[in-house]
Structures are given as C-alpha cells and as structure tokens.
mmCIF file of the N, C-alpha and C atoms, coordinates in Angstrom:
data_MODEL
# 
_entry.id   MODEL 
# 
loop_
_atom_site.group_PDB 
_atom_site.id 
_atom_site.type_symbol 
_atom_site.label_atom_id 
_atom_site.label_alt_id 
_atom_site.label_comp_id 
_atom_site.label_asym_id 
_atom_site.label_entity_id 
_atom_site.label_seq_id 
_atom_site.pdbx_PDB_ins_code 
_atom_site.Cartn_x 
_atom_site.Cartn_y 
_atom_site.Cartn_z 
_atom_site.occupancy 
_atom_site.B_iso_or_equiv 
_atom_site.pdbx_formal_charge 
_atom_site.auth_seq_id 
_atom_site.auth_comp_id 
_atom_site.auth_asym_id 
_atom_site.auth_atom_id 
_atom_site.pdbx_PDB_model_num 
ATOM 1   N N  . MET A 1 1  ? -14.012 -1.398  -21.307 1.00 0.00 ? 1  MET A N  1 
ATOM 2   C CA . MET A 1 1  ? -13.027 -2.337  -21.787 1.00 0.00 ? 1  MET A CA 1 
ATOM 3   C C  . MET A 1 1  ? -11.865 -2.399  -20.872 1.00 0.00 ? 1  MET A C  1 
ATOM 4   N N  . ASP A 1 2  ? -11.253 -1.290  -20.407 1.00 0.00 ? 2  ASP A N  1 
ATOM 5   C CA . ASP A 1 2  ? -10.100 -1.267  -19.640 1.00 0.00 ? 2  ASP A CA 1 
ATOM 6   C C  . ASP A 1 2  ? -10.515 -1.663  -18.273 1.00 0.00 ? 2  ASP A C  1 
ATOM 7   N N  . GLU A 1 3  ? -11.804 -1.157  -17.692 1.00 0.00 ? 3  GLU A N  1 
ATOM 8   C CA . GLU A 1 3  ? -12.158 -1.499  -16.501 1.00 0.00 ? 3  GLU A CA 1 
ATOM 9   C C  . GLU A 1 3  ? -12.053 -3.038  -16.269 1.00 0.00 ? 3  GLU A C  1 
ATOM 10  N N  . GLY A 1 4  ? -12.848 -3.616  -17.288 1.00 0.00 ? 4  GLY A N  1 
ATOM 11  C CA . GLY A 1 4  ? -12.955 -5.103  -17.401 1.00 0.00 ? 4  GLY A CA 1 
ATOM 12  C C  . GLY A 1 4  ? -11.622 -5.801  -17.258 1.00 0.00 ? 4  GLY A C  1 
ATOM 13  N N  . ARG A 1 5  ? -10.741 -5.346  -18.074 1.00 0.00 ? 5  ARG A N  1 
ATOM 14  C CA . ARG A 1 5  ? -9.382  -5.905  -18.118 1.00 0.00 ? 5  ARG A CA 1 
ATOM 15  C C  . ARG A 1 5  ? -8.680  -5.695  -16.808 1.00 0.00 ? 5  ARG A C  1 
ATOM 16  N N  . GLY A 1 6  ? -8.822  -4.433  -16.236 1.00 0.00 ? 6  GLY A N  1 
ATOM 17  C CA . GLY A 1 6  ? -8.221  -4.376  -14.797 1.00 0.00 ? 6  GLY A CA 1 
ATOM 18  C C  . GLY A 1 6  ? -8.745  -5.190  -13.784 1.00 0.00 ? 6  GLY A C  1 
ATOM 19  N N  . ILE A 1 7  ? -9.939  -5.470  -13.903 1.00 0.00 ? 7  ILE A N  1 
ATOM 20  C CA . ILE A 1 7  ? -10.505 -6.377  -12.878 1.00 0.00 ? 7  ILE A CA 1 
ATOM 21  C C  . ILE A 1 7  ? -10.099 -7.867  -13.098 1.00 0.00 ? 7  ILE A C  1 
ATOM 22  N N  . HIS A 1 8  ? -9.935  -8.168  -14.482 1.00 0.00 ? 8  HIS A N  1 
ATOM 23  C CA . HIS A 1 8  ? -9.363  -9.527  -14.856 1.00 0.00 ? 8  HIS A CA 1 
ATOM 24  C C  . HIS A 1 8  ? -8.053  -9.666  -14.251 1.00 0.00 ? 8  HIS A C  1 
ATOM 25  N N  . VAL A 1 9  ? -7.159  -8.659  -14.555 1.00 0.00 ? 9  VAL A N  1 
ATOM 26  C CA . VAL A 1 9  ? -5.792  -8.598  -14.102 1.00 0.00 ? 9  VAL A CA 1 
ATOM 27  C C  . VAL A 1 9  ? -5.568  -8.767  -12.579 1.00 0.00 ? 9  VAL A C  1 
ATOM 28  N N  . GLU A 1 10 ? -6.480  -8.021  -11.843 1.00 0.00 ? 10 GLU A N  1 
ATOM 29  C CA . GLU A 1 10 ? -6.523  -8.168  -10.274 1.00 0.00 ? 10 GLU A CA 1 
ATOM 30  C C  . GLU A 1 10 ? -6.879  -9.398  -9.799  1.00 0.00 ? 10 GLU A C  1 
ATOM 31  N N  . SER A 1 11 ? -7.856  -10.124 -10.409 1.00 0.00 ? 11 SER A N  1 
ATOM 32  C CA . SER A 1 11 ? -8.219  -11.480 -10.042 1.00 0.00 ? 11 SER A CA 1 
ATOM 33  C C  . SER A 1 11 ? -7.085  -12.413 -10.391 1.00 0.00 ? 11 SER A C  1 
ATOM 34  N N  . GLY A 1 12 ? -6.589  -12.177 -11.384 1.00 0.00 ? 12 GLY A N  1 
ATOM 35  C CA . GLY A 1 12 ? -5.247  -13.118 -11.867 1.00 0.00 ? 12 GLY A CA 1 
ATOM 36  C C  . GLY A 1 12 ? -4.295  -12.963 -10.917 1.00 0.00 ? 12 GLY A C  1 
ATOM 37  N N  . VAL A 1 13 ? -3.990  -11.777 -10.553 1.00 0.00 ? 13 VAL A N  1 
ATOM 38  C CA . VAL A 1 13 ? -2.822  -11.641 -9.512  1.00 0.00 ? 13 VAL A CA 1 
ATOM 39  C C  . VAL A 1 13 ? -3.158  -12.258 -8.168  1.00 0.00 ? 13 VAL A C  1 
ATOM 40  N N  . ALA A 1 14 ? -4.510  -12.065 -7.814  1.00 0.00 ? 14 ALA A N  1 
ATOM 41  C CA . ALA A 1 14 ? -5.066  -12.629 -6.445  1.00 0.00 ? 14 ALA A CA 1 
ATOM 42  C C  . ALA A 1 14 ? -4.958  -14.059 -6.444  1.00 0.00 ? 14 ALA A C  1 
ATOM 43  N N  . ARG A 1 15 ? -5.293  -14.635 -7.668  1.00 0.00 ? 15 ARG A N  1 
ATOM 44  C CA . ARG A 1 15 ? -5.176  -16.223 -7.786  1.00 0.00 ? 15 ARG A CA 1 
ATOM 45  C C  . ARG A 1 15 ? -3.919  -16.553 -7.896  1.00 0.00 ? 15 ARG A C  1 
ATOM 46  N N  . TYR A 1 16 ? -2.882  -15.710 -8.505  1.00 0.00 ? 16 TYR A N  1 
ATOM 47  C CA . TYR A 1 16 ? -1.484  -16.249 -8.387  1.00 0.00 ? 16 TYR A CA 1 
ATOM 48  C C  . TYR A 1 16 ? -0.795  -16.246 -7.103  1.00 0.00 ? 16 TYR A C  1 
ATOM 49  N N  . PHE A 1 17 ? -1.293  -15.314 -6.262  1.00 0.00 ? 17 PHE A N  1 
ATOM 50  C CA . PHE A 1 17 ? -0.644  -15.069 -5.006  1.00 0.00 ? 17 PHE A CA 1 
ATOM 51  C C  . PHE A 1 17 ? -1.350  -16.121 -3.893  1.00 0.00 ? 17 PHE A C  1 
ATOM 52  N N  . GLY A 1 18 ? -2.540  -16.441 -4.351  1.00 0.00 ? 18 GLY A N  1 
ATOM 53  C CA . GLY A 1 18 ? -3.379  -17.173 -3.474  1.00 0.00 ? 18 GLY A CA 1 
ATOM 54  C C  . GLY A 1 18 ? -4.193  -16.551 -2.464  1.00 0.00 ? 18 GLY A C  1 
ATOM 55  N N  . GLY A 1 19 ? -5.217  -15.906 -2.848  1.00 0.00 ? 19 GLY A N  1 
ATOM 56  C CA . GLY A 1 19 ? -6.164  -15.184 -2.368  1.00 0.00 ? 19 GLY A CA 1 
ATOM 57  C C  . GLY A 1 19 ? -6.008  -14.563 -1.035  1.00 0.00 ? 19 GLY A C  1 
ATOM 58  N N  . ARG A 1 20 ? -5.763  -15.311 0.018   1.00 0.00 ? 20 ARG A N  1 
ATOM 59  C CA . ARG A 1 20 ? -5.685  -14.805 1.440   1.00 0.00 ? 20 ARG A CA 1 
ATOM 60  C C  . ARG A 1 20 ? -4.311  -14.060 1.470   1.00 0.00 ? 20 ARG A C  1 
ATOM 61  N N  . ARG A 1 21 ? -3.234  -14.798 1.103   1.00 0.00 ? 21 ARG A N  1 
ATOM 62  C CA . ARG A 1 21 ? -1.838  -14.242 1.218   1.00 0.00 ? 21 ARG A CA 1 
ATOM 63  C C  . ARG A 1 21 ? -1.859  -12.879 0.492   1.00 0.00 ? 21 ARG A C  1 
ATOM 64  N N  . TYR A 1 22 ? -2.483  -12.804 -0.643  1.00 0.00 ? 22 TYR A N  1 
ATOM 65  C CA . TYR A 1 22 ? -2.538  -11.522 -1.415  1.00 0.00 ? 22 TYR A CA 1 
ATOM 66  C C  . TYR A 1 22 ? -3.086  -10.441 -0.777  1.00 0.00 ? 22 TYR A C  1 
ATOM 67  N N  . ARG A 1 23 ? -4.118  -10.883 0.114   1.00 0.00 ? 23 ARG A N  1 
ATOM 68  C CA . ARG A 1 23 ? -4.703  -9.806  0.962   1.00 0.00 ? 23 ARG A CA 1 
ATOM 69  C C  . ARG A 1 23 ? -3.964  -9.456  2.163   1.00 0.00 ? 23 ARG A C  1 
ATOM 70  N N  . TYR A 1 24 ? -3.122  -10.354 2.731   1.00 0.00 ? 24 TYR A N  1 
ATOM 71  C CA . TYR A 1 24 ? -2.193  -9.988  3.826   1.00 0.00 ? 24 TYR A CA 1 
ATOM 72  C C  . TYR A 1 24 ? -1.132  -9.054  3.275   1.00 0.00 ? 24 TYR A C  1 
ATOM 73  N N  . ILE A 1 25 ? -0.593  -9.382  2.020   1.00 0.00 ? 25 ILE A N  1 
ATOM 74  C CA . ILE A 1 25 ? 0.383   -8.649  1.436   1.00 0.00 ? 25 ILE A CA 1 
ATOM 75  C C  . ILE A 1 25 ? -0.024  -7.171  1.229   1.00 0.00 ? 25 ILE A C  1 
ATOM 76  N N  . LEU A 1 26 ? -1.156  -6.949  0.794   1.00 0.00 ? 26 LEU A N  1 
ATOM 77  C CA . LEU A 1 26 ? -1.800  -5.824  0.467   1.00 0.00 ? 26 LEU A CA 1 
ATOM 78  C C  . LEU A 1 26 ? -1.978  -4.936  1.777   1.00 0.00 ? 26 LEU A C  1 
ATOM 79  N N  . PHE A 1 27 ? -2.391  -5.486  2.940   1.00 0.00 ? 27 PHE A N  1 
ATOM 80  C CA . PHE A 1 27 ? -2.692  -5.027  4.171   1.00 0.00 ? 27 PHE A CA 1 
ATOM 81  C C  . PHE A 1 27 ? -1.323  -4.605  4.908   1.00 0.00 ? 27 PHE A C  1 
ATOM 82  N N  . PHE A 1 28 ? -0.218  -5.411  4.821   1.00 0.00 ? 28 PHE A N  1 
ATOM 83  C CA . PHE A 1 28 ? 1.026   -4.966  5.315   1.00 0.00 ? 28 PHE A CA 1 
ATOM 84  C C  . PHE A 1 28 ? 1.654   -3.962  4.374   1.00 0.00 ? 28 PHE A C  1 
ATOM 85  N N  . PHE A 1 29 ? 1.425   -3.852  3.115   1.00 0.00 ? 29 PHE A N  1 
ATOM 86  C CA . PHE A 1 29 ? 1.934   -2.801  2.386   1.00 0.00 ? 29 PHE A CA 1 
ATOM 87  C C  . PHE A 1 29 ? 1.241   -1.482  2.701   1.00 0.00 ? 29 PHE A C  1 
ATOM 88  N N  . SER A 1 30 ? -0.044  -1.454  2.955   1.00 0.00 ? 30 SER A N  1 
ATOM 89  C CA . SER A 1 30 ? -0.743  -0.413  3.246   1.00 0.00 ? 30 SER A CA 1 
ATOM 90  C C  . SER A 1 30 ? -0.237  0.331   4.641   1.00 0.00 ? 30 SER A C  1 
ATOM 91  N N  . VAL A 1 31 ? -0.062  -0.756  5.688   1.00 0.00 ? 31 VAL A N  1 
ATOM 92  C CA . VAL A 1 31 ? 0.466   -0.318  6.857   1.00 0.00 ? 31 VAL A CA 1 
ATOM 93  C C  . VAL A 1 31 ? 1.897   0.293   6.768   1.00 0.00 ? 31 VAL A C  1 
ATOM 94  N N  . PHE A 1 32 ? 2.530   -0.348  6.054   1.00 0.00 ? 32 PHE A N  1 
ATOM 95  C CA . PHE A 1 32 ? 3.962   0.137   5.760   1.00 0.00 ? 32 PHE A CA 1 
ATOM 96  C C  . PHE A 1 32 ? 4.060   1.604   5.170   1.00 0.00 ? 32 PHE A C  1 
ATOM 97  N N  . LEU A 1 33 ? 3.130   1.911   4.110   1.00 0.00 ? 33 LEU A N  1 
ATOM 98  C CA . LEU A 1 33 ? 2.953   3.231   3.529   1.00 0.00 ? 33 LEU A CA 1 
ATOM 99  C C  . LEU A 1 33 ? 2.583   4.027   4.578   1.00 0.00 ? 33 LEU A C  1 
ATOM 100 N N  . PHE A 1 34 ? 1.676   3.848   5.396   1.00 0.00 ? 34 PHE A N  1 
ATOM 101 C CA . PHE A 1 34 ? 1.223   4.514   6.532   1.00 0.00 ? 34 PHE A CA 1 
ATOM 102 C C  . PHE A 1 34 ? 2.379   5.098   7.395   1.00 0.00 ? 34 PHE A C  1 
ATOM 103 N N  . PHE A 1 35 ? 3.072   4.074   7.841   1.00 0.00 ? 35 PHE A N  1 
ATOM 104 C CA . PHE A 1 35 ? 4.230   4.201   8.704   1.00 0.00 ? 35 PHE A CA 1 
ATOM 105 C C  . PHE A 1 35 ? 5.255   5.152   8.091   1.00 0.00 ? 35 PHE A C  1 
ATOM 106 N N  . CYS A 1 36 ? 5.422   4.924   6.765   1.00 0.00 ? 36 CYS A N  1 
ATOM 107 C CA . CYS A 1 36 ? 6.312   5.878   6.104   1.00 0.00 ? 36 CYS A CA 1 
ATOM 108 C C  . CYS A 1 36 ? 5.911   7.234   5.979   1.00 0.00 ? 36 CYS A C  1 
ATOM 109 N N  . PHE A 1 37 ? 4.806   7.496   5.793   1.00 0.00 ? 37 PHE A N  1 
ATOM 110 C CA . PHE A 1 37 ? 4.168   8.837   5.754   1.00 0.00 ? 37 PHE A CA 1 
ATOM 111 C C  . PHE A 1 37 ? 4.085   9.637   7.168   1.00 0.00 ? 37 PHE A C  1 
ATOM 112 N N  . PHE A 1 38 ? 3.695   8.620   8.135   1.00 0.00 ? 38 PHE A N  1 
ATOM 113 C CA . PHE A 1 38 ? 4.037   9.200   9.762   1.00 0.00 ? 38 PHE A CA 1 
ATOM 114 C C  . PHE A 1 38 ? 5.260   9.558   9.973   1.00 0.00 ? 38 PHE A C  1 
ATOM 115 N N  . PHE A 1 39 ? 6.293   8.868   9.509   1.00 0.00 ? 39 PHE A N  1 
ATOM 116 C CA . PHE A 1 39 ? 7.906   9.009   9.641   1.00 0.00 ? 39 PHE A CA 1 
ATOM 117 C C  . PHE A 1 39 ? 8.163   10.397  9.047   1.00 0.00 ? 39 PHE A C  1 
ATOM 118 N N  . VAL A 1 40 ? 7.844   10.553  7.782   1.00 0.00 ? 40 VAL A N  1 
ATOM 119 C CA . VAL A 1 40 ? 8.121   11.751  6.999   1.00 0.00 ? 40 VAL A CA 1 
ATOM 120 C C  . VAL A 1 40 ? 7.504   12.965  7.777   1.00 0.00 ? 40 VAL A C  1 
ATOM 121 N N  . PHE A 1 41 ? 6.225   12.918  8.001   1.00 0.00 ? 41 PHE A N  1 
ATOM 122 C CA . PHE A 1 41 ? 5.645   13.961  8.699   1.00 0.00 ? 41 PHE A CA 1 
ATOM 123 C C  . PHE A 1 41 ? 6.075   14.235  10.116  1.00 0.00 ? 41 PHE A C  1 
ATOM 124 N N  . PHE A 1 42 ? 6.501   13.270  10.680  1.00 0.00 ? 42 PHE A N  1 
ATOM 125 C CA . PHE A 1 42 ? 7.403   13.609  12.097  1.00 0.00 ? 42 PHE A CA 1 
ATOM 126 C C  . PHE A 1 42 ? 8.645   14.346  12.023  1.00 0.00 ? 42 PHE A C  1 
ATOM 127 N N  . ILE A 1 43 ? 9.490   13.843  10.915  1.00 0.00 ? 43 ILE A N  1 
ATOM 128 C CA . ILE A 1 43 ? 10.639  14.659  10.527  1.00 0.00 ? 43 ILE A CA 1 
ATOM 129 C C  . ILE A 1 43 ? 10.448  15.955  10.138  1.00 0.00 ? 43 ILE A C  1 
ATOM 130 N N  . PHE A 1 44 ? 9.369   16.103  9.123   1.00 0.00 ? 44 PHE A N  1 
ATOM 131 C CA . PHE A 1 44 ? 8.975   17.620  8.821   1.00 0.00 ? 44 PHE A CA 1 
ATOM 132 C C  . PHE A 1 44 ? 8.744   18.520  9.964   1.00 0.00 ? 44 PHE A C  1 
ATOM 133 N N  . CYS A 1 45 ? 7.967   17.921  10.965  1.00 0.00 ? 45 CYS A N  1 
ATOM 134 C CA . CYS A 1 45 ? 7.481   18.737  12.087  1.00 0.00 ? 45 CYS A CA 1 
ATOM 135 C C  . CYS A 1 45 ? 8.680   19.031  12.999  1.00 0.00 ? 45 CYS A C  1 
ATOM 136 N N  . PHE A 1 46 ? 9.686   17.972  13.103  1.00 0.00 ? 46 PHE A N  1 
ATOM 137 C CA . PHE A 1 46 ? 10.874  18.061  13.913  1.00 0.00 ? 46 PHE A CA 1 
ATOM 138 C C  . PHE A 1 46 ? 11.664  19.376  13.300  1.00 0.00 ? 46 PHE A C  1 
ATOM 139 N N  . PHE A 1 47 ? 11.817  19.305  11.974  1.00 0.00 ? 47 PHE A N  1 
ATOM 140 C CA . PHE A 1 47 ? 12.596  20.383  11.390  1.00 0.00 ? 47 PHE A CA 1 
ATOM 141 C C  . PHE A 1 47 ? 11.964  21.731  11.379  1.00 0.00 ? 47 PHE A C  1 
ATOM 142 N N  . PHE A 1 48 ? 10.649  21.636  11.339  1.00 0.00 ? 48 PHE A N  1 
ATOM 143 C CA . PHE A 1 48 ? 9.881   22.909  11.271  1.00 0.00 ? 48 PHE A CA 1 
ATOM 144 C C  . PHE A 1 48 ? 9.928   23.534  12.847  1.00 0.00 ? 48 PHE A C  1 
ATOM 145 N N  . LEU A 1 49 ? 9.890   22.659  13.905  1.00 0.00 ? 49 LEU A N  1 
ATOM 146 C CA . LEU A 1 49 ? 9.972   23.180  15.100  1.00 0.00 ? 49 LEU A CA 1 
ATOM 147 C C  . LEU A 1 49 ? 11.397  23.802  15.596  1.00 0.00 ? 49 LEU A C  1 
ATOM 148 N N  . PHE A 1 50 ? 12.416  23.050  15.028  1.00 0.00 ? 50 PHE A N  1 
ATOM 149 C CA . PHE A 1 50 ? 13.770  23.388  15.561  1.00 0.00 ? 50 PHE A CA 1 
ATOM 150 C C  . PHE A 1 50 ? 14.492  24.285  14.518  1.00 0.00 ? 50 PHE A C  1 
ATOM 151 N N  . PHE A 1 51 ? 14.097  24.468  13.403  1.00 0.00 ? 51 PHE A N  1 
ATOM 152 C CA . PHE A 1 51 ? 14.818  25.347  12.355  1.00 0.00 ? 51 PHE A CA 1 
ATOM 153 C C  . PHE A 1 51 ? 13.940  26.597  11.883  1.00 0.00 ? 51 PHE A C  1 
# 
C-alpha cells in the first residue's frame, strides 16, 4: 500500500516538474550534496592535521 502510494507521489512530482527538468534537478541536487560532503570532509581533515 505505502510503496504504491510512494511511487504514485513520485510520478506525480515528476509530471508536475516535467520529467526531464525533474531529473536534472535531482542530478544537480545529488552533485550539490556530494560537494557539501567533500567540503565538510576537507575541513575535518584540515582541523585534524593542524590541531
């Protein structure tokens, strides 16, 4: 029940954003998260090395 509803909501959101644009938004969001994680990891390494 919940799985079906989740898939339905996903398709609805994709249709609302217009398929391809929704995919691009998801891609850029994942890249943004990756860069944030890398930045935090870099700061952590910097503090670990210097303190």
